[in-house]
């Protein structure tokens, strides 16, 4: 297996002039059948399939940061060759488009073959820094894995994926990226509320970018069908291509590899916890073996701090994928993945990997929580109690998680804290409260009690105020992609105005900076948005 590592010049190149590679297709067994009809595929990692052209592609969004990372010049017009490629209307020489075969556990149950039903990986490219990336179109038409679905994606879900990939990256959360958003000029029929009223909606295609889109489910499907030679070949390919630092594939390398995936997954979920992100559909087919956040669907950010919250209305009953359950669910998913790797890795080593997951998550989330609070570590007597009490108080009266932590840095810790009464002490947090109830004595007294203990703890730490506040501001974003903000961008774009999306994306590139003039993007969710579709909760319809 040889992969070119040659660097390109940093000078951006037009998409159509890039060189492309296809190591996944070259190195791994593919489906010998090429006809594009829904079917069960056997003993293969992918099926070669071309995108289905759309009526009139139009470039609606371009992520400059991703273009720069890949050394691709921003297309100079909304229509033209680049938009045609990014819509799947034109396949360039060197590209070898395919849909990946994978299975998965959905909502706790083995679901059998899933696969890329509407995502088509076009090619791999080597960025100017030598790193390798897949370009993948989501919504590019049916594949043999589409089952009864149409292979397409609607504008609203595409805008959400496009914006959130980039917002997460700039927050410092491991994630797949998104290069472009293209309108197809076609409509897609969706029953957005699952209430028997399907409606035509504008269609769109996102070009996603990641070193790899391989999921736990790519391995699970091979193990489920006892395709053990292919399972080993896929593991070897992923290790050689994406984990070369672990050494040549061997039983010991496989064990280290699983452990590394456990470590990365723990880090990813700890970061989600830190920024208040809820993925919404943590099925094993939506878990990346690179530890990247993948498949942005009915995700959301906590507004009121509530560990029981999920944005996914499809999961409203069981709340399996609620904010507070994400750490355990990731571990459950890793255990399913481990089950698929049993032919390669001893059970004891897999169990060690899962222990690494637990330890890493504990350590990282404790470190991040300490940073959010501006403390060096959460290692003193009483820290756990304080934290538990604080989270409990936050849930009693609806309090915005993002704003609470951002504003916590403004609570006085000097002499002013000793003389302030309860109301005065909690006043700097006012913008975080969704209701005036926060100032009623029963609540202000318990919150003020937590804050006084917090102030005492900060003094114990003794780090200079400016240092502490800077540290807190690096852990507590001011700007996150609140669902209602995404919906405002979608509504404007659907009406032909890209400016709302562009402004949001620009501000979300520096989520930890104050950015005066954009404070309106860092407010509580307004009341009109509380129950409006798309603004708080969402269905899986996409
Ligand atoms: P998701 O819930 O988006 O992660 O998708 C779960 C599975 O359904 C994956 O195999 C997707 O490829 C497939 N899928 C979702 N929507 C569509 C669609 N419109 N057309 C074809 N396949 C789809
Ligand atoms: Mg998925």
XYZ file of C-alpha atoms and ligand atoms in Angstrom:
566
model
C 0.000 0.000 0.000
C 1.580 3.293 -0.967
C 0.002 6.657 -0.500
C 1.523 9.757 -1.942
C 2.504 12.286 0.674
C 3.751 14.870 -1.803
C 3.012 18.414 -0.779
C 1.351 20.723 -3.224
C 2.165 24.350 -3.595
C 0.108 26.513 -1.237
C -1.243 28.496 -4.198
C -4.991 27.749 -4.419
C -6.049 25.769 -7.467
C -9.443 25.660 -9.210
C -11.396 22.565 -8.146
C -11.417 21.260 -11.720
C -7.619 21.479 -11.958
C -6.892 19.389 -8.867
C -5.412 15.921 -8.967
C -7.546 13.205 -7.398
C -6.855 9.863 -5.815
C -8.970 6.877 -4.861
C -7.019 4.738 -2.399
C -10.157 3.433 -0.649
C -11.443 2.048 -3.944
C -8.032 0.843 -5.039
C -7.048 -0.942 -1.849
C -10.327 -2.455 -0.684
C -12.763 -4.990 -2.119
C -15.747 -3.434 -3.867
C -19.141 -4.669 -4.914
C -18.707 -6.442 -8.281
C -22.196 -5.334 -9.312
C -22.614 -1.844 -10.692
C -26.345 -1.526 -11.196
C -27.765 1.193 -9.038
C -30.786 -0.420 -7.424
C -31.450 -0.962 -3.723
C -30.123 -4.337 -2.645
C -28.166 -6.215 -0.029
C -24.456 -6.012 -0.860
C -22.077 -8.765 0.282
C -18.362 -9.028 0.925
C -17.501 -5.487 -0.068
C -16.576 -2.186 1.550
C -18.298 -0.044 -1.098
C -20.220 0.068 -4.343
C -19.050 2.233 -7.227
C -21.854 4.625 -8.116
C -21.995 7.984 -9.850
C -23.984 10.930 -8.524
C -27.293 11.598 -10.271
C -27.189 14.999 -11.997
C -29.552 17.742 -10.789
C -31.529 20.343 -12.777
C -29.652 23.569 -12.095
C -26.810 23.631 -9.602
C -26.105 26.909 -7.884
C -23.381 27.528 -5.336
C -25.079 28.944 -2.222
C -22.286 28.660 0.310
C -18.523 28.227 0.419
C -16.418 27.775 3.557
C -13.260 29.795 2.957
C -11.421 28.132 5.842
C -11.946 24.698 4.254
C -11.054 25.983 0.779
C -7.796 27.303 2.228
C -7.076 24.075 4.084
C -7.509 22.133 0.842
C -5.833 24.707 -1.398
C -8.970 25.087 -3.519
C -9.772 28.528 -4.909
C -13.207 29.951 -4.202
C -15.227 29.559 -7.426
C -15.780 32.954 -9.023
C -19.339 32.304 -10.015
C -22.388 30.591 -8.517
C -22.841 28.532 -11.646
C -20.094 26.961 -13.700
C -17.775 23.979 -13.599
C -17.043 23.982 -9.842
C -20.743 24.072 -8.902
C -21.371 21.285 -11.382
C -18.760 19.113 -9.704
C -20.086 20.002 -6.240
C -23.611 19.086 -7.365
C -22.498 15.761 -8.795
C -23.306 16.804 -12.376
C -19.725 16.401 -13.502
C -17.253 13.712 -12.444
C -13.636 14.731 -13.054
C -10.805 12.505 -14.320
C -9.203 10.600 -11.428
C -12.379 10.577 -9.331
C -13.841 7.160 -8.526
C -17.192 7.874 -6.847
C -18.558 5.287 -4.447
C -21.092 4.675 -1.696
C -19.725 2.963 1.417
C -21.292 -0.172 2.818
C -21.999 -0.087 6.517
C -24.531 -1.285 9.055
C -25.350 -0.044 12.490
C -27.151 -0.210 15.781
C -29.972 2.318 15.611
C -31.593 3.304 18.923
C -30.062 0.283 20.594
C -31.084 -2.304 18.005
C -29.054 -3.926 15.223
C -30.495 -2.518 11.987
C -28.555 -4.568 9.433
C -27.301 -2.963 6.224
C -27.563 0.838 6.048
C -24.725 2.291 3.997
C -24.390 5.591 2.141
C -27.922 5.895 0.816
C -27.449 9.438 -0.412
C -23.822 10.275 0.290
C -21.306 9.634 -2.471
C -17.580 10.010 -1.930
C -16.142 11.556 -5.075
C -12.422 11.274 -4.484
C -9.493 11.879 -2.183
C -7.297 14.905 -2.451
C -3.963 15.782 -0.911
C -3.971 19.212 0.750
C -1.019 21.616 0.475
C 0.230 20.400 3.890
C 0.276 16.794 2.686
C -2.834 15.681 4.573
C -5.329 13.494 2.727
C -9.060 14.291 2.616
C -12.183 12.709 1.173
C -14.620 14.890 -0.739
C -18.120 13.543 -0.196
C -21.423 14.825 -1.577
C -24.450 14.377 0.687
C -27.752 14.316 -1.192
C -26.159 13.330 -4.511
C -28.786 10.788 -5.528
C -29.757 7.212 -4.865
C -27.252 4.427 -4.291
C -27.749 0.683 -3.767
C -27.978 1.543 -0.031
C -30.895 3.988 -0.435
C -33.550 1.385 0.387
C -36.885 3.149 -0.323
C -35.562 6.698 0.114
C -34.827 9.241 -2.625
C -31.104 9.872 -2.197
C -31.666 13.605 -1.775
C -31.402 16.178 1.010
C -33.439 19.317 1.678
C -31.996 22.807 1.896
C -32.794 23.232 5.604
C -30.885 20.143 6.735
C -28.031 20.909 4.324
C -27.634 24.458 5.643
C -27.615 23.047 9.161
C -24.885 20.550 8.322
C -22.855 23.103 6.369
C -22.929 25.682 9.154
C -22.570 23.342 12.103
C -19.555 21.472 10.750
C -17.708 24.756 10.587
C -19.066 26.117 13.872
C -17.901 22.966 15.663
C -14.458 23.127 14.080
C -13.953 26.688 15.233
C -15.151 25.750 18.723
C -12.286 23.260 18.806
C -14.480 20.155 18.645
C -13.247 17.280 16.435
C -15.544 17.203 13.408
C -15.935 16.530 9.722
C -15.879 19.755 7.710
C -18.003 21.194 4.908
C -16.613 22.922 1.819
C -19.731 23.943 -0.049
C -23.495 24.147 -0.186
C -25.132 23.845 -3.584
C -28.817 24.348 -4.388
C -30.045 21.735 -6.840
C -32.872 23.691 -8.488
C -35.051 20.676 -7.736
C -37.600 20.043 -5.041
C -37.585 17.175 -2.608
C -40.736 15.850 -0.967
C -40.545 15.624 2.817
C -43.039 15.071 5.596
C -41.237 17.431 7.951
C -43.484 16.810 10.960
C -44.205 13.146 10.221
C -47.893 14.062 10.337
C -48.946 12.757 6.942
C -48.482 16.083 5.121
C -45.560 15.721 2.735
C -44.580 18.974 0.995
C -42.094 19.886 -1.723
C -39.013 21.668 -0.375
C -35.896 23.042 -2.096
C -33.124 20.457 -2.430
C -29.403 20.962 -1.748
C -26.088 19.128 -1.611
C -23.268 19.643 0.877
C -19.699 18.706 0.030
C -18.352 17.202 3.236
C -14.646 16.914 3.927
C -12.816 14.587 6.330
C -9.722 12.393 6.273
C -12.203 9.502 6.282
C -15.916 8.885 6.725
C -15.431 5.308 7.957
C -17.785 4.555 10.844
C -18.065 1.856 13.497
C -20.822 0.448 11.271
C -18.428 -0.251 8.362
C -16.840 -2.905 10.588
C -20.075 -4.079 12.175
C -21.618 -5.079 8.845
C -18.566 -7.170 7.935
C -18.539 -8.937 11.302
C -22.308 -9.520 11.141
C -21.852 -11.406 7.855
C -18.700 -13.178 8.929
C -16.710 -11.482 6.165
C -13.569 -11.683 8.220
C -10.971 -11.314 5.499
C -12.584 -8.060 4.386
C -12.867 -6.937 8.011
C -9.115 -7.375 8.417
C -8.383 -5.613 5.150
C -10.503 -2.634 6.176
C -8.780 -2.454 9.578
C -5.359 -2.626 7.901
C -6.307 0.084 5.422
C -7.616 2.411 8.122
C -4.536 1.866 10.291
C -1.991 2.298 7.491
C -3.768 5.330 6.045
C -5.073 7.129 9.116
C -3.093 5.802 12.093
C 0.416 5.268 10.664
C 1.949 6.266 14.008
C 0.631 3.008 15.512
C 2.922 0.893 13.360
C 2.349 -1.924 10.887
C -0.881 -3.895 11.425
C -0.431 -6.759 13.899
C -2.481 -8.075 16.835
C -0.751 -5.583 19.138
C -1.372 -2.740 16.667
C -5.065 -3.599 16.392
C -5.367 -3.379 20.176
C -3.577 -0.026 20.279
C -5.786 1.169 17.441
C -9.012 0.345 19.270
C -7.633 2.043 22.377
C -6.815 5.153 20.347
C -10.357 5.252 18.907
C -11.683 4.964 22.470
C -9.448 7.849 23.526
C -10.516 10.054 20.622
C -14.194 9.265 21.123
C -13.898 10.210 24.797
C -12.263 13.489 23.872
C -14.993 14.239 21.316
C -17.820 13.570 23.769
C -16.084 15.588 26.495
C -15.914 18.506 24.043
C -19.635 18.090 23.236
C -20.335 18.212 26.956
C -18.231 21.329 27.340
C -19.998 23.319 24.628
C -23.487 21.932 25.327
C -23.824 20.107 22.000
C -26.340 17.304 21.601
C -25.809 15.130 18.528
C -29.327 13.746 18.508
C -28.751 10.467 16.624
C -25.794 8.627 18.154
C -26.369 5.391 16.272
C -23.233 3.337 15.619
C -23.449 4.203 11.922
C -23.004 7.834 12.979
C -19.781 7.215 14.954
C -16.525 7.990 13.138
C -13.487 5.752 13.664
C -11.428 8.960 13.664
C -13.343 10.328 16.647
C -14.919 13.104 14.586
C -18.428 14.458 15.020
C -20.207 13.134 11.938
C -23.681 13.272 10.334
C -25.291 16.477 11.494
C -29.024 15.819 11.624
C -31.414 16.823 14.415
C -28.599 18.165 16.619
C -28.867 21.123 18.952
C -27.234 23.122 21.724
C -28.586 23.156 25.200
C -30.298 26.426 25.858
C -31.806 25.885 29.283
C -29.337 23.635 31.117
C -31.107 20.266 31.226
C -29.296 16.921 31.019
C -32.571 15.291 29.897
C -32.871 17.444 26.789
C -32.689 16.113 23.251
C -33.388 18.173 20.134
C -34.608 15.073 18.269
C -38.413 14.817 18.372
C -38.131 11.284 16.986
C -36.409 10.403 20.292
C -38.701 12.472 22.535
C -40.176 9.420 24.264
C -37.133 7.374 25.255
C -34.644 10.282 25.178
C -31.907 7.758 24.530
C -29.640 10.411 23.030
C -30.228 13.184 25.573
C -27.352 15.509 26.528
C -26.633 13.791 29.830
C -26.580 10.293 28.317
C -24.072 10.969 25.524
C -21.031 9.754 27.500
C -22.655 6.382 28.316
C -24.069 6.022 24.809
C -20.649 6.560 23.247
C -19.315 3.807 25.478
C -22.205 1.524 24.508
C -21.419 2.226 20.855
C -17.735 1.467 21.414
C -18.766 -1.839 22.984
C -20.744 -2.721 19.824
C -17.709 -1.748 17.753
C -15.537 -3.889 20.020
C -17.894 -6.791 19.348
C -17.223 -6.418 15.633
C -13.459 -6.399 16.248
C -13.417 -9.634 18.288
C -12.029 -11.583 15.317
C -8.969 -9.284 15.396
C -8.502 -8.325 19.037
C -8.529 -10.317 22.284
C -11.464 -9.649 24.560
C -9.199 -8.487 27.398
C -7.572 -5.876 25.148
C -10.977 -4.621 24.011
C -12.021 -4.289 27.632
C -8.862 -2.320 28.340
C -9.791 -0.005 25.471
C -13.210 0.594 26.984
C -11.538 1.366 30.317
C -9.366 3.908 28.491
C -12.589 5.452 27.192
C -13.972 5.827 30.724
C -10.723 7.162 32.185
C -10.166 9.592 29.342
C -13.711 10.905 29.480
C -13.513 11.364 33.277
C -10.173 13.123 33.088
C -10.985 15.318 30.096
C -14.439 16.332 31.202
C -13.138 17.155 34.670
C -10.325 19.218 33.145
C -12.763 21.031 30.857
C -15.251 21.697 33.645
C -12.422 23.147 35.730
C -11.553 25.429 32.812
C -15.167 26.489 32.452
C -15.121 27.464 36.120
C -11.728 29.123 35.883
C -10.121 26.681 38.326
C -6.792 24.896 37.895
C -8.391 21.514 38.649
C -11.401 20.011 40.374
C -9.376 18.198 42.986
C -10.314 19.751 46.321
C -12.643 18.472 49.003
C -16.093 19.783 48.305
C -15.570 20.392 44.578
C -17.843 17.578 43.582
C -20.536 18.749 45.976
C -20.300 22.321 44.703
C -20.579 21.194 41.101
C -23.511 18.911 41.832
C -25.330 21.696 43.673
C -24.625 24.211 40.915
C -25.974 21.905 38.184
C -28.995 21.162 40.333
C -29.774 24.862 40.835
C -29.315 25.542 37.117
C -32.042 23.034 36.343
C -34.539 24.389 38.852
C -35.165 27.641 36.961
C -34.566 27.645 33.208
C -31.031 29.001 32.792
C -29.140 29.243 29.517
C -26.046 27.066 29.720
C -23.910 29.024 27.244
C -24.714 32.398 28.779
C -24.424 31.179 32.371
C -20.842 30.012 31.927
C -19.835 32.966 29.775
C -21.236 35.409 32.325
C -19.831 33.553 35.314
C -16.533 35.318 34.636
C -18.325 38.604 35.435
C -19.395 37.539 38.942
C -17.181 39.502 41.376
C -14.728 37.465 43.416
C -13.141 40.421 45.234
C -14.434 42.209 48.342
C -17.639 43.150 46.464
C -18.707 39.517 46.682
C -18.587 39.634 50.496
C -20.963 42.574 50.808
C -23.364 41.778 47.923
C -26.804 40.460 48.826
C -28.248 37.485 46.937
C -29.883 39.570 44.205
C -26.775 41.643 43.615
C -24.586 38.571 43.493
C -26.614 36.869 40.783
C -27.279 40.085 38.837
C -24.306 39.623 36.407
C -25.997 36.399 35.256
C -29.317 38.077 34.434
C -29.112 37.531 30.652
C -28.858 33.764 31.236
C -32.254 33.461 32.945
C -35.306 32.618 30.868
C -37.622 33.770 33.657
C -37.757 36.361 36.430
C -38.349 33.439 38.791
C -34.567 33.334 39.063
C -34.756 36.420 41.294
C -37.381 35.044 43.637
C -35.812 34.535 47.065
C -36.179 30.742 47.081
C -34.050 30.509 43.976
C -31.712 33.470 44.312
C -30.746 32.235 47.789
C -29.642 28.794 46.555
C -27.867 30.177 43.519
C -26.158 32.860 45.604
C -25.099 30.168 48.074
C -23.433 28.241 45.240
C -21.784 31.406 43.985
C -20.393 32.247 47.431
C -18.871 28.803 47.713
C -17.575 29.214 44.168
C -16.010 32.573 45.025
C -14.299 31.012 48.054
C -12.980 28.252 45.828
C -11.656 30.715 43.231
C -9.824 32.591 46.003
C -8.321 29.313 47.192
C -6.936 28.757 43.697
C -5.466 32.221 43.752
C -4.723 32.687 40.058
C -4.704 36.346 38.922
C -8.160 37.554 37.800
C -7.134 38.463 34.271
C -5.572 35.051 33.744
C -8.598 33.254 35.158
C -11.061 35.224 33.048
C -9.034 34.671 29.889
C -8.958 30.944 30.630
C -12.724 30.879 31.217
C -13.376 32.758 27.999
C -11.383 30.153 26.079
C -13.547 27.348 27.499
C -16.933 29.092 27.450
C -17.987 30.147 23.956
C -19.961 33.342 23.587
C -21.395 32.308 20.210
C -22.880 28.893 19.420
C -25.132 27.869 16.553
C -28.425 28.031 18.404
C -31.129 26.201 16.472
C -33.220 29.345 16.041
C -30.235 31.176 14.527
C -29.713 28.343 12.055
C -33.421 28.536 11.214
C -33.221 32.293 10.568
C -30.333 31.629 8.172
C -32.351 28.906 6.441
C -35.450 31.086 6.088
C -33.419 33.938 4.591
C -31.531 31.644 2.228
C -34.757 29.998 1.055
C -35.947 33.518 0.198
C -32.745 34.180 -1.773
C -30.772 36.044 0.885
C -27.463 34.429 1.904
C -26.369 37.305 4.142
C -27.779 35.914 7.399
C -25.923 32.620 6.924
C -22.735 34.379 5.871
C -22.751 36.711 8.869
C -23.405 33.838 11.263
C -20.627 31.762 9.770
C -18.231 34.666 10.010
C -19.050 35.299 13.677
C -18.933 31.580 14.490
C -15.352 31.456 13.240
C -14.340 33.240 16.462
C -16.812 31.892 18.997
C -14.698 32.784 22.042
C -14.095 36.420 21.052
C -16.355 39.225 22.218
C -16.969 40.620 18.698
C -18.786 43.817 19.628
C -21.594 44.575 17.187
C -22.723 40.953 17.067
C -24.186 40.659 20.561
C -27.606 39.933 19.060
C -26.212 36.514 18.058
C -25.299 35.744 21.669
C -28.676 36.113 23.320
C -31.091 33.659 24.872
C -33.443 31.970 22.464
C -36.322 34.441 22.066
C -39.752 33.281 23.228
C -41.208 33.245 19.687
C -38.686 30.530 18.856
C -39.473 28.273 21.796
C -41.934 26.036 19.976
C -41.369 27.023 16.352
C -40.319 24.071 14.160
C -36.581 24.000 13.567
C -35.927 26.591 16.277
C -35.637 24.259 19.219
C -36.594 20.666 18.468
C -36.387 18.884 15.109
C -37.479 15.654 13.514
C -35.111 13.353 11.623
C -36.773 14.373 8.343
C -33.946 15.702 6.194
P -29.031 9.215 9.037
O -30.173 9.113 9.994
O -29.030 10.470 8.202
O -27.711 8.972 9.675
O -29.271 8.050 7.957
C -29.465 6.704 8.286
C -29.429 5.872 7.035
O -30.488 6.261 6.139
C -28.152 5.985 6.220
O -27.923 4.744 5.640
C -28.512 7.023 5.180
O -27.719 6.919 4.026
C -29.956 6.662 4.887
N -30.730 7.802 4.379
C -31.226 8.850 5.083
N -31.902 9.687 4.276
C -31.844 9.179 3.030
C -32.348 9.569 1.752
N -33.084 10.668 1.596
N -32.065 8.781 0.696
C -31.346 7.657 0.838
N -30.858 7.228 1.998
C -31.093 7.966 3.089
Mg -25.949 8.674 9.228
